[in-house]
Amino acid sequence: MMKTLKEQVVDNQLPRHIAIIMDGNGRWAKKKGNIRIFGHKNGVTAVRDTTEAAAEIGIEYLTLYAFSTENWNRPRTEVDALMSLLIQTINKEVPTLQKNNIKLVTIGDLSSLPVDVQKKLQEAKDQTKNNSRTTLTLALSYSSRWEIGKAVKDIAHKVKEGTLDVDSISEETISQYLETSNIPDPELLIRTSGEQRLSNFLLYQLAYSELYFTPKFWPDFRKNDFYEAILAYQGRERRFGKISEQLTKNI
Ligand code: FPP
């Protein structure tokens, strides 16, 4: 019997961390002759499906780009609708997170979010903090350049107060000052909707990641699409600058 995509995926080595740029909600809605927020609402189904799939197969970290720093420039009505959708979704989904042993964390400049959203997120994070199967990270009001700028400032302060020695600063130190300090770098980045850019997402952390692009719009993304992306990743050879023979023959 032919193995299902899921069976094929779990037969191979799984990535520990998968990051996703969820793109194409607006175009999906437009194609259906509907308003953009309709696309975001249906995007939540894809978030649920993907998170569940990740937990089922035992992906340790899943990071979703939910709202970028640049997204604040969208029309006010869309930003407001996204914020209320976020609250609604958290209200509805926290029991599912509990059931699936998923911990919710966030990265980004949360202080710029509306206070009720901040509160809701904090509640959800507190409620799920002891869960351990999968860590679901939502990037909210996040951009990589903002994060790196903040890390540089924090490092500079430490040096100025004399608690950090300039000569001890390594790549690892920089990682520790990023928002993702407790999370390993993603082995795989997925972007939906056919766009092929990083859009200011995890620029430092994605240095060695495999990139996977699918033309599907985010609201259509389902478990099997997630498994296909992982299978594509598993079929690639990660060399980290080495030559192929070094990997197979250990030279
Ligand atoms: C990108 O599509 C999507 C977003 C900017 C928002 C993503 C939000 C959700 C999926 C819903 C809420 C999320 C959570 C985690 C509860 P786009 O609007 O850029 O689409 P377009 O490129 O076609 O215009």
Coordinates of C-alpha atoms and ligand atoms in Angstrom, one line a residue:
M1 CA 0.0 0.0 0.0
M2 CA 1.2 3.5 -0.8
K3 CA 2.2 5.4 2.3
T4 CA 0.4 8.6 3.1
L5 CA 2.4 11.8 3.0
K6 CA 2.3 11.9 6.8
E7 CA 3.8 8.4 7.0
Q8 CA 6.5 9.3 4.6
V9 CA 7.4 12.4 6.6
V10 CA 7.7 10.7 9.9
D11 CA 9.8 8.0 8.4
N12 CA 12.5 10.6 7.8
Q13 CA 14.4 13.0 10.0
L14 CA 12.1 15.8 11.0
P15 CA 13.1 19.4 11.2
R16 CA 13.0 20.8 14.8
H17 CA 11.8 24.2 13.8
I18 CA 9.6 25.3 10.8
A19 CA 8.9 29.0 10.1
I20 CA 6.1 30.1 7.8
I21 CA 5.3 33.3 6.0
M22 CA 1.5 33.1 5.7
D23 CA 0.9 35.0 2.5
G24 CA -2.0 35.5 0.0
N25 CA -5.0 36.0 2.2
G26 CA -6.0 39.1 0.4
R27 CA -5.6 37.7 -3.1
W28 CA -7.5 34.5 -2.1
A29 CA -10.5 36.7 -1.0
K30 CA -10.3 38.9 -4.1
K31 CA -10.3 35.8 -6.3
K32 CA -13.6 34.8 -4.6
G33 CA -15.0 38.3 -5.1
N34 CA -14.8 39.0 -1.3
I35 CA -13.2 41.6 1.0
R36 CA -9.6 41.0 2.3
I37 CA -10.7 40.3 5.8
F38 CA -12.6 37.3 4.5
G39 CA -9.2 35.9 3.5
H40 CA -7.7 36.5 6.9
K41 CA -10.7 34.7 8.6
N42 CA -10.2 31.7 6.4
G43 CA -6.4 32.0 7.1
V44 CA -7.2 31.0 10.6
T45 CA -8.4 27.5 9.4
A46 CA -5.0 27.1 7.8
V47 CA -3.3 28.2 11.1
R48 CA -5.3 25.6 13.0
D49 CA -4.6 22.8 10.5
T50 CA -0.9 23.5 10.3
T51 CA -0.4 23.8 14.0
E52 CA -2.3 20.5 14.6
A53 CA -0.2 18.8 11.9
A54 CA 3.0 20.1 13.5
A55 CA 2.0 18.8 16.9
E56 CA 0.8 15.4 15.5
I57 CA 4.1 14.6 13.9
G58 CA 6.2 16.1 16.7
I59 CA 7.6 19.3 15.3
E60 CA 9.1 21.1 18.3
Y61 CA 8.9 24.7 17.1
L62 CA 6.5 26.3 14.6
T63 CA 6.8 30.0 14.0
L64 CA 4.2 32.0 12.1
Y65 CA 4.6 35.5 10.7
A66 CA 1.1 36.8 11.7
F67 CA 1.7 40.6 11.5
S68 CA 4.8 42.5 10.4
T69 CA 6.0 46.0 11.5
E70 CA 5.1 47.1 7.9
N71 CA 1.5 45.8 8.2
W72 CA 0.7 48.8 10.4
N73 CA 0.7 50.8 7.2
R74 CA -2.4 48.9 5.9
P75 CA -5.8 50.6 5.9
R76 CA -7.0 51.2 9.5
T77 CA -10.1 49.0 8.9
E78 CA -7.9 46.0 7.9
V79 CA -5.5 46.5 10.9
D80 CA -8.5 46.7 13.3
A81 CA -10.1 43.6 11.8
L82 CA -6.8 41.7 12.1
M83 CA -6.5 42.7 15.8
S84 CA -10.1 41.5 16.6
L85 CA -9.5 38.3 14.7
L86 CA -6.5 37.7 16.8
I87 CA -8.5 38.1 20.0
Q88 CA -11.4 35.9 18.7
T89 CA -8.9 33.2 17.6
I90 CA -7.1 33.1 20.9
N91 CA -10.4 32.9 22.8
K92 CA -11.5 30.1 20.6
E93 CA -8.3 28.2 20.2
V94 CA -6.6 28.1 23.7
P95 CA -8.5 24.9 24.6
T96 CA -7.2 23.3 21.4
L97 CA -3.7 24.4 22.4
Q98 CA -4.1 22.8 25.8
K99 CA -5.5 19.6 24.3
N100 CA -2.6 19.3 22.0
N101 CA 0.0 20.2 24.6
I102 CA 1.1 23.3 22.6
K103 CA 2.8 26.3 24.2
L104 CA 2.1 29.7 22.8
V105 CA 4.8 32.3 22.7
T106 CA 5.3 35.6 20.8
I107 CA 8.1 37.6 19.2
G108 CA 7.9 41.2 18.2
D109 CA 7.2 44.6 19.6
L110 CA 4.1 43.7 21.6
S111 CA 4.0 47.1 23.3
S112 CA 2.8 48.5 20.0
L113 CA -0.3 46.3 19.9
P114 CA -3.7 47.5 21.4
V115 CA -3.8 46.9 25.1
D116 CA -6.6 44.4 24.9
V117 CA -4.7 42.3 22.4
Q118 CA -1.6 42.4 24.7
K119 CA -3.7 41.3 27.7
K120 CA -5.3 38.4 25.7
L121 CA -1.9 37.2 24.5
Q122 CA -0.4 37.3 27.9
E123 CA -3.3 35.3 29.3
A124 CA -2.9 32.7 26.6
K125 CA 0.8 32.5 27.1
D126 CA 0.4 32.1 30.9
Q127 CA -2.3 29.4 30.4
T128 CA -0.1 27.3 28.0
K129 CA 3.3 27.9 29.5
N130 CA 3.7 24.4 30.9
N131 CA 2.9 22.7 27.6
S132 CA 5.8 20.9 26.0
R133 CA 5.0 19.1 22.8
T134 CA 5.2 22.0 20.3
T135 CA 6.1 25.7 20.8
L136 CA 3.9 27.9 18.6
T137 CA 5.5 31.3 18.2
L138 CA 3.4 34.1 16.7
A139 CA 5.5 36.9 15.2
L140 CA 3.4 40.0 15.9
S141 CA 4.5 43.6 15.0
Y142 CA 7.7 41.8 14.2
S143 CA 10.5 42.7 11.8
S144 CA 14.0 41.3 11.6
R145 CA 15.7 44.7 11.3
W146 CA 13.8 46.0 14.4
E147 CA 14.9 42.9 16.3
I148 CA 18.5 43.2 15.2
G149 CA 18.5 47.0 16.1
K150 CA 17.2 46.2 19.5
A151 CA 19.8 43.5 20.0
V152 CA 22.6 45.9 19.1
K153 CA 21.3 48.5 21.5
D154 CA 21.0 45.9 24.3
I155 CA 24.5 44.6 23.7
A156 CA 25.9 48.2 23.6
H157 CA 24.2 49.0 27.0
K158 CA 25.8 45.9 28.6
V159 CA 29.2 46.8 27.3
K160 CA 28.8 50.4 28.5
E161 CA 27.8 49.3 32.0
G162 CA 30.7 46.9 32.0
T163 CA 28.8 43.6 32.2
L164 CA 29.8 42.4 28.8
D165 CA 33.3 42.3 27.3
V166 CA 33.4 43.5 23.7
D167 CA 35.9 40.8 22.7
S168 CA 33.6 38.0 24.0
I169 CA 30.8 38.9 21.6
S170 CA 30.3 36.0 19.2
E171 CA 27.6 34.9 16.8
E172 CA 26.1 33.0 19.7
T173 CA 26.0 36.2 21.8
I174 CA 24.0 37.9 19.0
S175 CA 21.6 34.9 18.8
Q176 CA 21.0 35.3 22.6
Y177 CA 20.0 38.9 22.3
L178 CA 17.4 38.2 19.5
E179 CA 13.7 37.6 20.3
T180 CA 14.3 34.0 19.5
S181 CA 16.9 33.4 22.1
N182 CA 15.3 30.3 23.4
I183 CA 14.4 28.8 20.0
P184 CA 16.8 27.0 17.6
D185 CA 17.2 28.4 14.1
P186 CA 14.6 27.1 11.7
E187 CA 15.8 24.3 9.3
L188 CA 12.9 25.1 7.0
L189 CA 11.0 28.3 5.9
I190 CA 7.8 28.0 4.0
R191 CA 6.2 30.9 2.1
T192 CA 2.8 30.6 0.5
S193 CA 1.2 32.5 -2.4
G194 CA 4.1 32.3 -4.9
E195 CA 6.0 35.3 -3.6
Q196 CA 9.7 34.5 -3.2
R197 CA 11.1 36.9 -0.6
L198 CA 11.9 37.0 3.1
S199 CA 10.1 40.3 3.8
N200 CA 12.2 41.2 6.9
F201 CA 11.4 37.9 8.7
L202 CA 14.1 36.1 10.8
L203 CA 17.0 37.3 8.6
Y204 CA 19.7 36.3 11.1
Q205 CA 18.1 33.0 12.0
L206 CA 17.4 31.8 8.4
A207 CA 21.1 31.9 7.5
Y208 CA 21.2 28.2 6.7
S209 CA 17.5 27.4 6.3
E210 CA 16.0 25.6 3.4
L211 CA 13.5 27.8 1.6
Y212 CA 10.3 26.3 0.2
F213 CA 7.8 28.3 -1.9
T214 CA 4.3 27.1 -2.9
P215 CA 1.9 28.9 -5.1
K216 CA -1.0 28.0 -2.8
F217 CA -2.6 31.0 -1.1
W218 CA -2.5 30.7 2.7
P219 CA -6.3 30.0 3.3
D220 CA -5.9 26.9 1.1
F221 CA -2.9 25.6 3.0
R222 CA -3.7 22.2 4.7
K223 CA -1.9 19.4 6.5
N224 CA -0.9 17.7 3.3
D225 CA 0.7 20.9 2.0
F226 CA 2.7 21.1 5.2
Y227 CA 3.8 17.5 4.8
E228 CA 4.8 18.1 1.2
A229 CA 7.0 21.0 2.2
I230 CA 8.7 18.8 4.8
L231 CA 9.2 16.0 2.3
A232 CA 10.8 18.5 -0.1
Y233 CA 13.1 19.6 2.7
Q234 CA 14.0 16.0 3.6
G235 CA 14.9 15.4 0.0
R236 CA 17.5 18.2 0.0
E237 CA 21.1 18.0 1.1
R238 CA 22.1 20.5 3.7
R239 CA 25.8 21.2 3.3
F240 CA 26.5 24.2 5.5
G241 CA 29.3 25.3 3.1
K242 CA 30.9 21.8 2.9
I243 CA 31.2 19.6 -0.2
S244 CA 28.9 16.7 -0.7
E245 CA 31.5 13.9 -0.1
Q246 CA 32.3 15.4 3.4
L247 CA 28.7 14.7 4.4
T248 CA 28.5 11.1 3.2
K249 CA 32.0 9.9 3.9
N250 CA 32.7 12.0 7.0
I251 CA 36.0 13.4 5.6
Ligands
FPP1 C1 -0.8 37.7 4.6 O1 -1.8 37.8 3.5 C2 -1.4 37.5 5.9 C3 -1.4 38.4 6.9 C4 -0.8 39.7 6.8 C5 -2.1 38.1 8.2 C6 -2.1 36.7 8.6 C7 -3.2 36.5 9.6 C8 -3.9 35.4 9.7 C9 -3.7 34.2 9.0 C10 -5.1 35.4 10.7 C11 -4.8 35.6 12.1 C12 -3.6 34.8 12.6 C13 -3.5 34.2 13.8 C14 -2.3 33.5 14.1 C15 -4.7 34.0 14.7 P1 -1.9 39.2 2.8 O2 -3.0 40.0 3.5 O3 -0.6 39.9 2.7 O4 -2.4 38.7 1.4 P2 -2.1 39.4 -0.1 O5 -0.6 39.3 -0.2 O6 -2.8 38.5 -1.0 O7 -2.6 40.8 0.0

